[in-house]
XYZ file of C-alpha atoms in Angstrom:
709
model
C 69.439 144.316 144.700
C 67.447 145.197 147.806
C 64.112 143.378 147.908
C 63.114 144.753 151.319
C 60.394 147.075 149.968
C 59.002 144.191 147.955
C 58.832 141.877 150.956
C 57.283 144.562 153.147
C 54.816 145.652 150.496
C 56.154 149.195 150.366
C 56.815 149.518 146.654
C 55.034 152.155 144.553
C 56.751 150.959 141.384
C 56.790 147.140 141.606
C 57.011 146.849 137.825
C 60.559 148.208 138.067
C 61.524 145.132 140.070
C 59.100 142.346 139.178
C 58.493 140.855 135.758
C 60.912 140.475 132.866
C 63.765 142.913 132.339
C 66.916 143.036 130.233
C 69.892 143.602 132.532
C 73.655 143.745 132.333
C 75.194 140.631 133.910
C 79.000 140.422 133.701
C 78.988 142.930 130.845
C 76.478 140.827 128.952
C 72.843 141.706 128.414
C 70.530 138.996 129.649
C 66.782 138.662 130.042
C 65.860 138.211 133.709
C 62.620 137.591 135.597
C 61.705 138.336 139.201
C 58.655 136.790 140.814
C 57.177 137.152 144.279
C 55.081 134.131 145.301
C 55.166 132.995 148.959
C 53.031 129.934 148.070
C 55.689 128.437 145.791
C 58.908 126.576 146.474
C 59.859 126.448 142.780
C 59.096 128.750 139.858
C 59.812 128.291 136.165
C 59.473 130.765 133.309
C 57.958 129.133 130.213
C 58.536 130.708 126.793
C 55.182 130.888 124.987
C 56.884 130.672 121.602
C 58.744 127.385 122.105
C 57.610 126.134 125.535
C 61.167 126.136 126.824
C 61.238 126.373 130.615
C 63.756 128.304 132.712
C 63.935 127.631 136.466
C 64.270 130.673 138.681
C 66.485 130.366 141.755
C 64.811 131.081 145.068
C 66.196 133.977 147.086
C 63.993 133.096 150.060
C 60.837 134.618 151.525
C 58.903 133.977 148.295
C 61.280 135.842 145.951
C 62.574 134.126 142.795
C 65.089 135.703 140.437
C 67.352 134.576 137.650
C 68.585 134.953 134.074
C 66.834 133.096 131.274
C 69.761 131.205 129.773
C 71.530 133.259 127.140
C 68.399 135.111 126.036
C 69.136 138.767 125.385
C 65.647 139.890 124.430
C 62.275 139.817 126.092
C 59.752 137.212 124.997
C 56.165 136.318 125.910
C 56.010 133.914 128.825
C 53.945 132.385 131.567
C 54.892 130.961 134.960
C 54.800 127.397 136.266
C 54.746 126.934 140.028
C 55.363 124.047 142.415
C 53.884 124.648 145.827
C 55.208 123.646 149.222
C 52.816 120.675 149.177
C 54.101 119.708 145.692
C 50.955 120.869 143.887
C 51.594 122.485 140.505
C 49.823 125.273 138.704
C 50.432 127.700 135.895
C 49.570 131.333 135.455
C 50.355 134.581 133.737
C 52.701 137.066 135.368
C 50.770 140.331 135.945
C 54.041 142.239 135.670
C 54.535 140.989 132.111
C 51.840 143.418 130.901
C 51.972 147.151 130.345
C 49.003 149.418 130.976
C 47.679 150.612 127.584
C 46.226 153.846 129.011
C 46.905 157.078 127.163
C 49.365 158.965 129.354
C 47.951 162.317 128.196
C 44.577 161.379 129.665
C 46.147 160.870 133.092
C 47.306 164.466 133.198
C 43.946 165.734 131.956
C 42.131 163.965 134.790
C 43.773 166.190 137.407
C 44.148 169.437 135.500
C 41.067 169.877 133.317
C 37.347 169.153 133.273
C 37.165 165.476 132.374
C 33.927 163.499 132.375
C 35.255 160.128 131.221
C 37.062 159.112 134.413
C 34.957 155.966 134.712
C 36.411 154.822 131.384
C 39.935 154.783 132.785
C 39.558 154.302 136.553
C 37.998 151.388 138.401
C 38.156 147.815 137.153
C 37.555 146.764 133.584
C 37.575 143.347 131.955
C 39.842 143.617 128.925
C 42.284 141.644 126.826
C 45.979 142.533 126.612
C 48.338 140.587 124.350
C 45.616 137.977 123.752
C 45.250 137.373 127.497
C 41.908 137.995 129.232
C 41.908 139.647 132.611
C 41.079 142.770 134.534
C 42.815 146.134 134.540
C 42.652 147.957 137.880
C 43.313 151.668 138.203
C 42.769 153.752 141.300
C 43.472 157.368 142.141
C 45.423 157.500 145.423
C 48.130 160.147 144.958
C 49.241 160.213 148.586
C 49.474 156.450 149.139
C 52.771 154.764 149.858
C 51.558 151.609 148.151
C 48.318 150.274 146.643
C 47.438 146.610 146.144
C 44.401 144.782 144.850
C 43.406 141.852 147.042
C 40.916 139.023 146.767
C 40.544 135.257 146.833
C 42.753 135.161 143.733
C 45.781 136.112 145.859
C 44.675 134.960 149.317
C 43.970 138.612 150.240
C 47.737 139.185 150.428
C 48.591 142.791 149.651
C 52.150 141.907 148.618
C 51.011 139.781 145.714
C 49.440 142.305 143.338
C 50.923 145.692 144.089
C 49.847 148.397 141.661
C 52.353 150.561 139.838
C 52.148 154.327 140.102
C 51.724 155.888 136.674
C 54.202 158.788 136.581
C 52.967 161.784 138.592
C 49.273 161.245 137.835
C 48.450 159.870 141.273
C 46.914 156.825 139.570
C 48.052 153.284 140.368
C 47.528 150.443 137.895
C 47.871 146.696 137.383
C 46.544 144.116 134.935
C 45.638 140.843 136.660
C 45.263 138.022 134.112
C 42.397 135.538 134.130
C 40.131 137.416 136.508
C 36.417 137.381 135.712
C 33.310 139.305 136.643
C 32.880 136.959 139.630
C 36.124 137.856 141.431
C 35.558 139.987 144.525
C 38.257 142.518 145.260
C 39.263 145.413 147.481
C 42.130 147.840 147.504
C 44.689 147.593 150.284
C 46.250 151.020 150.660
C 49.365 151.617 152.707
C 49.681 155.173 153.933
C 52.907 157.041 154.593
C 52.238 156.350 158.272
C 52.321 152.620 157.406
C 48.640 152.249 158.217
C 46.760 149.707 156.099
C 43.407 150.850 154.743
C 40.951 148.496 153.044
C 38.849 150.328 150.504
C 36.078 149.600 148.038
C 36.791 150.803 144.523
C 35.411 154.378 144.188
C 34.739 153.766 140.491
C 33.340 150.238 140.817
C 30.182 149.521 138.826
C 29.352 146.326 140.679
C 29.468 145.538 144.389
C 29.197 142.280 146.285
C 26.673 141.394 148.952
C 26.320 143.120 152.290
C 28.090 144.911 153.836
C 28.795 146.188 150.296
C 32.498 146.809 150.827
C 33.823 144.484 148.136
C 33.729 145.279 144.450
C 33.500 143.147 141.325
C 34.909 143.693 137.818
C 32.341 144.613 135.207
C 32.193 144.625 131.433
C 30.286 147.795 130.446
C 29.638 146.446 126.946
C 28.022 143.178 127.977
C 24.415 144.376 127.776
C 22.661 144.813 124.415
C 20.056 147.581 124.495
C 16.682 147.505 122.752
C 15.453 151.056 123.360
C 16.617 152.823 120.209
C 13.094 153.877 119.201
C 12.404 155.323 122.638
C 15.669 157.283 122.758
C 14.983 158.635 119.290
C 11.533 159.780 120.404
C 13.009 161.885 123.224
C 15.180 163.971 120.919
C 14.211 167.525 119.992
C 11.540 167.574 122.700
C 10.998 170.664 124.832
C 10.784 169.244 128.359
C 9.121 172.415 129.629
C 6.152 171.709 127.336
C 5.882 167.953 127.735
C 3.931 165.969 130.327
C 6.061 164.826 133.248
C 4.280 163.012 136.035
C 6.682 160.899 138.069
C 6.088 157.834 140.211
C 8.719 157.983 142.976
C 9.756 154.473 143.989
C 11.940 152.800 146.559
C 12.070 149.449 144.848
C 13.174 147.552 147.950
C 9.818 148.268 149.582
C 7.438 148.603 146.649
C 6.300 144.993 146.592
C 7.606 141.708 148.027
C 7.574 138.253 146.487
C 5.825 135.271 148.052
C 8.801 134.689 150.335
C 8.720 138.187 151.742
C 11.737 139.410 149.785
C 12.061 142.550 147.697
C 11.571 141.998 143.996
C 14.651 141.682 141.822
C 15.422 143.939 138.882
C 14.217 141.169 136.581
C 10.933 140.761 138.453
C 10.427 144.513 138.532
C 10.968 144.621 134.778
C 7.641 142.884 134.509
C 5.581 143.925 137.520
C 6.686 147.516 138.152
C 6.940 148.441 134.484
C 3.431 147.165 133.825
C 2.075 148.981 136.877
C 3.654 152.336 136.016
C 2.471 152.025 132.423
C -1.065 151.048 133.419
C -1.226 153.903 135.911
C -0.330 156.340 133.103
C 2.784 157.814 134.660
C 5.286 159.241 132.203
C 8.367 158.627 134.362
C 9.577 156.606 137.292
C 12.087 157.990 139.775
C 14.211 155.592 141.809
C 15.548 156.379 145.250
C 18.220 154.144 146.725
C 19.741 152.840 143.482
C 23.314 154.068 143.889
C 25.163 151.486 145.981
C 25.046 152.104 149.713
C 25.870 149.983 152.768
C 23.043 150.937 155.157
C 19.427 150.166 154.233
C 18.161 152.791 156.663
C 19.830 155.580 154.685
C 17.408 154.814 151.787
C 20.399 155.151 149.495
C 21.240 158.739 150.425
C 24.599 157.779 151.959
C 26.390 156.496 148.900
C 29.610 154.503 148.677
C 29.170 153.411 145.045
C 28.640 156.460 142.851
C 29.000 154.380 139.691
C 27.127 151.230 140.696
C 23.458 150.260 140.851
C 22.919 148.493 144.147
C 23.410 144.748 143.932
C 20.605 144.166 146.448
C 18.275 143.417 143.552
C 20.600 142.056 140.890
C 23.530 142.799 138.625
C 24.276 145.979 136.651
C 23.113 144.257 133.462
C 19.848 143.317 135.138
C 19.347 146.929 136.186
C 19.985 147.953 132.576
C 17.328 145.452 131.551
C 14.860 147.148 133.917
C 15.621 150.564 132.411
C 15.356 149.055 128.929
C 11.906 147.633 129.682
C 10.672 150.978 130.958
C 11.896 152.612 127.775
C 10.288 150.017 125.561
C 7.024 150.928 127.284
C 7.539 154.637 126.708
C 8.436 155.458 130.320
C 11.414 157.590 131.331
C 13.704 156.702 134.237
C 15.072 159.283 136.684
C 17.616 158.565 139.417
C 18.135 160.268 142.737
C 21.786 161.315 142.626
C 23.660 162.442 145.730
C 26.747 164.589 144.997
C 26.570 166.590 148.218
C 27.988 164.256 150.830
C 29.097 160.715 151.618
C 29.219 158.483 154.714
C 32.137 157.846 157.035
C 32.279 154.096 156.399
C 35.914 153.032 156.727
C 35.868 151.194 153.397
C 34.444 154.194 151.529
C 35.859 157.507 150.370
C 36.785 158.843 153.800
C 40.527 159.420 154.226
C 40.901 157.327 151.101
C 44.680 157.329 150.636
C 45.568 158.397 154.157
C 44.600 161.995 153.442
C 41.397 163.965 152.893
C 41.355 163.120 149.203
C 37.639 163.544 148.477
C 36.409 165.451 151.527
C 36.959 168.907 152.891
C 37.393 169.777 156.546
C 34.427 169.209 158.866
C 31.242 167.275 158.373
C 27.562 167.851 157.711
C 26.056 169.439 160.835
C 22.826 167.416 160.677
C 23.737 164.138 159.010
C 27.254 163.548 160.330
C 28.450 162.791 156.816
C 31.438 164.169 154.928
C 31.246 166.957 152.375
C 32.890 166.791 148.976
C 35.695 169.244 148.302
C 34.477 170.939 145.124
C 37.656 173.005 144.969
C 39.591 169.976 143.718
C 39.451 169.272 140.002
C 39.729 165.510 140.473
C 36.777 165.503 142.905
C 34.607 167.432 140.484
C 35.676 165.080 137.703
C 34.728 162.110 139.886
C 31.191 163.463 140.271
C 30.844 164.704 136.695
C 31.917 161.284 135.475
C 29.321 159.629 137.681
C 26.551 161.779 136.203
C 27.822 161.199 132.679
C 27.972 157.441 133.174
C 24.381 157.140 134.412
C 23.039 159.255 131.559
C 25.187 157.579 128.920
C 25.969 153.979 129.794
C 22.810 153.263 131.787
C 20.500 155.298 129.494
C 19.029 157.171 132.471
C 16.678 159.965 131.364
C 17.446 162.403 134.125
C 18.971 163.035 137.534
C 17.233 164.479 140.543
C 20.117 166.116 142.395
C 19.609 165.636 146.107
C 20.135 168.286 148.791
C 21.107 171.178 146.523
C 20.467 173.657 149.336
C 22.864 171.747 151.553
C 25.507 171.850 148.832
C 25.103 175.582 148.270
C 25.400 176.438 151.959
C 27.843 173.829 153.205
C 25.199 171.776 154.948
C 24.011 174.741 157.015
C 21.161 176.863 155.644
C 21.799 179.466 158.333
C 25.071 180.343 156.635
C 25.044 183.836 155.211
C 27.840 183.094 152.766
C 27.207 180.389 150.162
C 29.776 177.864 148.998
C 30.571 179.192 145.545
C 32.709 176.130 144.751
C 29.510 174.060 145.004
C 27.617 176.529 142.829
C 30.395 176.413 140.235
C 30.321 172.616 140.284
C 26.546 172.583 139.718
C 26.971 174.956 136.805
C 29.669 172.712 135.300
C 27.400 169.728 135.783
C 24.438 171.291 134.030
C 26.556 172.748 131.225
C 27.962 169.281 130.587
C 24.515 167.683 130.499
C 23.064 170.416 128.268
C 25.955 170.017 125.838
C 25.962 166.215 125.589
C 22.414 165.270 126.598
C 20.293 168.321 125.738
C 16.982 166.464 126.112
C 17.642 164.778 129.444
C 16.294 166.132 132.732
C 18.228 167.817 135.512
C 16.069 168.398 138.592
C 17.150 170.211 141.762
C 15.817 169.176 145.148
C 16.365 172.602 146.633
C 14.768 174.200 149.677
C 16.853 177.375 149.590
C 15.941 180.814 148.292
C 18.822 180.782 145.822
C 17.723 182.694 142.744
C 18.081 181.348 139.236
C 18.202 177.631 139.952
C 16.508 176.949 136.603
C 18.066 179.892 134.761
C 20.603 178.819 132.099
C 24.235 178.944 133.172
C 25.102 181.423 130.443
C 22.716 183.890 132.123
C 24.191 183.371 135.576
C 21.871 180.602 136.811
C 22.609 177.098 138.012
C 21.160 175.614 134.831
C 18.666 173.028 136.100
C 15.562 172.159 134.087
C 13.285 172.044 137.125
C 13.359 172.778 140.824
C 11.321 170.906 143.409
C 8.693 173.257 144.829
C 8.965 172.147 148.438
C 6.933 175.158 149.501
C 3.987 173.811 147.497
C 4.230 170.474 149.267
C 4.423 171.931 152.754
C 1.860 174.705 152.299
C -0.799 172.597 150.619
C -0.483 169.772 153.115
C -0.752 172.232 155.994
C -3.914 173.581 154.426
C -5.403 170.122 153.885
C -5.100 169.275 157.565
C -6.881 172.505 158.569
C -10.381 172.089 159.993
C -13.129 173.242 157.644
C -14.289 176.153 159.789
C -10.796 177.657 159.623
C -9.961 176.956 156.004
C -11.110 180.370 154.863
C -8.378 182.120 156.814
C -5.841 179.498 155.690
C -6.793 179.557 151.993
C -3.719 181.606 151.133
C -1.597 178.581 152.075
C -3.278 176.602 149.319
C -2.881 179.365 146.754
C 0.458 180.858 147.812
C 2.486 178.768 145.338
C 0.564 180.407 142.481
C 2.169 183.719 143.467
C 5.762 182.648 142.827
C 5.267 179.962 140.171
C 6.731 182.356 137.589
C 10.080 182.639 139.392
C 11.477 179.231 138.420
C 10.468 176.179 136.450
C 8.992 173.982 139.161
C 8.224 170.365 139.810
C 5.442 169.825 142.368
C 6.325 166.912 144.645
C 4.463 164.900 147.205
C 7.481 162.813 148.063
C 8.700 160.175 150.486
C 9.917 162.947 152.825
C 6.309 163.678 153.827
C 5.301 160.150 154.831
C 8.177 159.079 157.116
C 9.469 159.705 160.633
C 6.093 160.143 162.358
C 4.754 162.530 159.702
C 1.908 160.072 159.007
C 0.787 158.705 155.638
C -0.787 161.129 153.197
C -4.365 159.961 153.769
C -4.137 160.760 157.496
C -2.823 164.264 156.851
C -6.275 165.107 155.542
C -8.987 166.712 157.638
C -12.288 164.994 158.382
C -13.818 161.547 158.589
C -12.904 158.546 156.453
C -14.874 159.612 153.378
C -13.697 163.198 153.683
C -10.047 162.168 153.876
C -10.279 160.415 150.510
C -12.232 163.285 148.999
C -9.606 165.735 150.248
C -6.812 163.706 148.660
C -8.680 163.678 145.362
C -9.203 167.440 145.543
C -5.539 168.016 146.395
C -4.389 165.854 143.483
C -6.758 167.667 141.121
C -5.268 171.011 142.066
C -1.733 169.634 141.888
C -2.206 168.122 138.428
C -3.769 171.276 136.996
C -1.335 173.663 138.718
C 1.568 174.792 136.468
C 4.629 172.622 137.021
C 5.591 168.992 136.615
C 4.352 166.354 139.075
C 5.769 163.707 141.422
C 3.916 161.282 143.698
C 5.555 158.870 146.086
C 4.496 155.240 145.807
C 1.540 154.329 147.987
C -0.054 157.754 147.717
C -2.106 156.471 144.801
C -3.706 153.697 146.863
C -4.294 155.612 150.100
C -1.508 153.948 152.068
C -2.526 153.911 155.738
C 0.909 153.283 157.219
C 3.986 155.445 157.295
C 6.596 154.395 154.812
C 9.268 152.183 156.330
C 11.933 150.847 153.991
C 11.685 147.375 155.559
C 7.998 146.953 154.705
C 6.242 146.656 151.379
C 3.256 148.800 150.499
C -0.024 147.534 151.938
C -1.458 146.295 148.670
C -4.183 144.416 150.563
C -5.931 147.781 150.971
C -7.103 147.466 147.378
C -9.779 145.016 148.479
C -11.606 148.035 149.926
C -13.615 150.222 147.529
C -12.248 153.564 148.777
C -8.672 152.501 148.056
C -9.655 150.992 144.725
C -11.454 154.218 143.879
C -8.410 156.363 144.703
C -6.147 154.175 142.578
C -8.607 154.392 139.676
C -8.815 158.145 140.191
C -5.027 158.548 140.018
C -4.892 156.420 136.884
C -7.520 158.577 135.187
C -6.023 161.847 136.431
C -2.607 160.835 135.087
C -4.194 160.077 131.741
C -6.047 163.381 131.674
C -2.836 165.247 132.464
C -0.636 163.587 129.861
C -3.264 163.872 127.098
C -4.239 167.505 127.730
C -1.539 169.914 126.452
C -3.042 172.879 128.282
C -2.162 171.139 131.563
C 1.503 170.605 130.773
C 2.606 173.524 128.583
C 4.591 175.302 131.283
C 7.302 177.215 129.467
C 5.424 180.521 129.470
C 3.015 180.366 132.400
C 1.913 183.946 131.822
C 0.312 182.768 128.591
C -0.987 179.378 129.735
C -2.433 180.263 133.169
C -5.165 182.752 134.089
C -6.900 183.208 137.423
C -10.673 183.164 137.707
C -10.924 183.340 141.503
C -8.438 182.290 144.151
C -9.484 184.169 147.258
C -13.116 183.300 147.959
C -12.806 182.512 151.644
C -16.529 181.857 152.029
C -17.087 179.267 149.332
C -13.504 177.893 149.387
C -13.796 177.454 145.624
C -10.567 177.991 143.699
C -10.860 178.398 139.919
C -8.513 179.158 137.060
C -7.876 178.640 133.358
C -5.167 176.558 131.696
C -4.806 177.072 127.979
C -2.860 176.692 124.801
C -3.724 178.234 121.438
C -5.817 175.136 120.742
C -7.307 174.402 124.191
C -9.190 176.215 126.940
C -9.470 174.263 130.218
C -11.475 175.471 133.231
C -10.439 174.096 136.634
C -12.750 174.448 139.631
C -11.753 172.961 143.011
C -13.956 173.118 146.093
C -12.191 172.726 149.449
C -15.370 173.014 151.521
C -17.662 170.265 152.809
C -20.615 171.669 150.922
C -21.544 171.217 147.268
C -22.294 174.405 145.365
C -25.193 173.871 143.027
C -25.771 176.316 140.195
C -22.480 178.081 140.887
C -21.329 180.928 138.615
C -17.840 180.751 137.156
C -16.376 183.456 134.950
C -14.833 182.335 131.642
C -12.878 184.306 129.089
C -14.320 182.769 125.953
C -17.926 182.319 124.938
C -19.061 178.929 123.747
C -19.846 175.415 124.894
C -18.056 173.790 127.819
C -18.017 170.101 128.651
C -17.003 168.470 131.898
C -14.084 166.169 131.077
C -13.137 165.191 134.616
C -14.779 165.122 138.020
C -13.205 163.885 141.244
C -16.613 163.189 142.797
C -17.694 160.383 140.475
C -19.210 157.337 142.116
C -16.484 155.135 140.588
C -13.983 157.078 142.707
C -16.227 156.626 145.763
C -17.396 160.222 145.470
C -20.872 161.550 146.166
C -21.796 161.829 142.511
C -22.168 165.586 142.034
C -21.300 165.796 138.337
C -22.233 167.835 135.277
C -23.568 165.438 132.654
C -24.722 167.986 130.112
C -22.731 170.451 128.075
C -22.802 173.985 129.450
C -23.377 177.042 127.307
C -21.728 180.261 128.383
C -23.705 183.444 128.923
C -22.446 186.909 127.899
C -22.503 188.232 131.448
C -19.461 189.656 133.143
C -18.387 187.462 136.064
C -15.226 187.408 138.166
C -13.542 189.880 135.828
C -14.270 187.679 132.821
C -16.548 188.605 129.914
C -18.666 185.459 130.158
C -19.989 183.066 132.739
C -21.059 179.468 133.021
C -23.241 177.850 135.651
C -22.357 174.431 136.993
C -22.622 172.154 140.005
C -19.464 171.852 142.089
C -18.971 168.747 144.254
C -18.047 168.871 147.944
C -14.313 168.486 148.575
C -13.966 167.940 144.888
C -12.947 169.218 141.508
C -14.595 169.580 138.155
C -12.559 170.206 135.028
C -14.174 171.505 131.879
C -13.021 171.989 128.323
C -14.305 174.451 125.773
C -15.493 172.285 122.883
C -17.081 174.895 120.631
């Protein structure tokens, strides 16, 4: 028998050579064993049933082969080794075990929509024939040979070569006695005899920087305690529920006393308590999917199935999610299915061919673009989404760079990438079918129509779309000098014109406070007091505007530095009253929003929103009604420096109105122009409404009233 391929590490089917076989020797069937172990000078096969040992003759170069006496049948065994320095050790033979995978599943993975790839591919701690170990499976259809390497085999790719499973393109091996602490990589030999060293695409746990080594993981090791929360999210119409999201990069939210980012376990106390006390309904994490480069903020992903190990283990991340849920707070992840980096250990040229990527690269980011034409690539991404929503109990995914996906990374393209659109439809159909109450949010800057229209009606099927126009237009208005705000008022109100087109989420995100764009507080016009008043007025309009809400961390305390992922938020600012006042304001505004149904019933905006006046360029007062059948809310926001005392506002319904919120309260460091007494309407036509009320409107501020009688 020719052992050349074995010695060179060129064998795609090592199980045909190594391990125990029944062979014909001199017209007699005999059990034989072949072992490859360069570290040994002697090898014995030990029968587990009777402990009888059979020495294997050495054929040189680490290969041992021989018959096992007169045994005609296979039996369970282990191996006993004597090393060149006369040390002895025992171990299981990985080629004594068969892969228990369902062969029908392997065909499905390449030919049909299949969302359970993470259950078969990657590494998994299991038990086979009463032996504990790790099963490795990797999709590399064009590889000449695949091996798993680590300290357990001296990083020698000849020692644990995976066996190709029929024509599935999947390679597999069971390595006995490995644990969750054993680092590994795949060594892939291409048909050009090039050796590639790759992280596991389906790994759920990565080692320390540079994040190119993976670790086995037991997906059933964590015991959840969020049953009551999950039950409470069922049968809920997300369009008519409060959603105000705290966007967090946890590596820079807060440091410990040693100047290090908080761990998942520390965040489970500090961040959970903060988000709960600030009255947010959800938290959204950026930078959770494993990535090698801190400066990418997690948007150049190499671990689509793994929470980053920068802050702890997968189980510790599950604990963080669990704690949020036990406090009634949903968890959303930024998810990046549009591109991936060119790190050599990642998905690029994975098996010596363009397995995951299509031709070319992203014109702005220099990253590689997924090939959505391939079924196995779509299944890879669908399985990632499914795993986060299922195994990690994530409440929703914010899909990054949808516009880039739809237009191949180039928004100037006149022809969209319909393979990407089809993938997004498959994604949202899958989520709607299995997780009907979880959130799918598109970060989309394109003019693509029907992003939030159901797939069955020709749309992409998302629940919500980021309204990036709102963010850009309102911030441009807020930096406008007061004398010119009249002519620019349409920037502030423009989003009200198209708010019926899609179901929107209004973001003020991390994108607006990085790369020399300045922190939010310094985007505002005016002196120090005016800047804070402007932020309060902006937030009041944002939280009463139809659509769900998102604020990036630091915005609630008046962060005075641009966000840099290496620095924590400047929490010391809270020793100053203006910053304390803004934080208190955001806490109260969040509470008002999530306890006032008229402010979050967004399914039928034509019924829940009504203009009072949005084009008064002289007063710069914007006013409108938010309502349900049970509630009538009047919102009045003044974007001028001047208070308007005794100001007439038209209202649809006669009765008594009470101020329930005012951004100008002294406790928020406002000037104190408030309406302490209830206001009775008068039956006089005003601003195309049948009735009017008279109230005092604060400078650069908002007053919100509720009809109480």
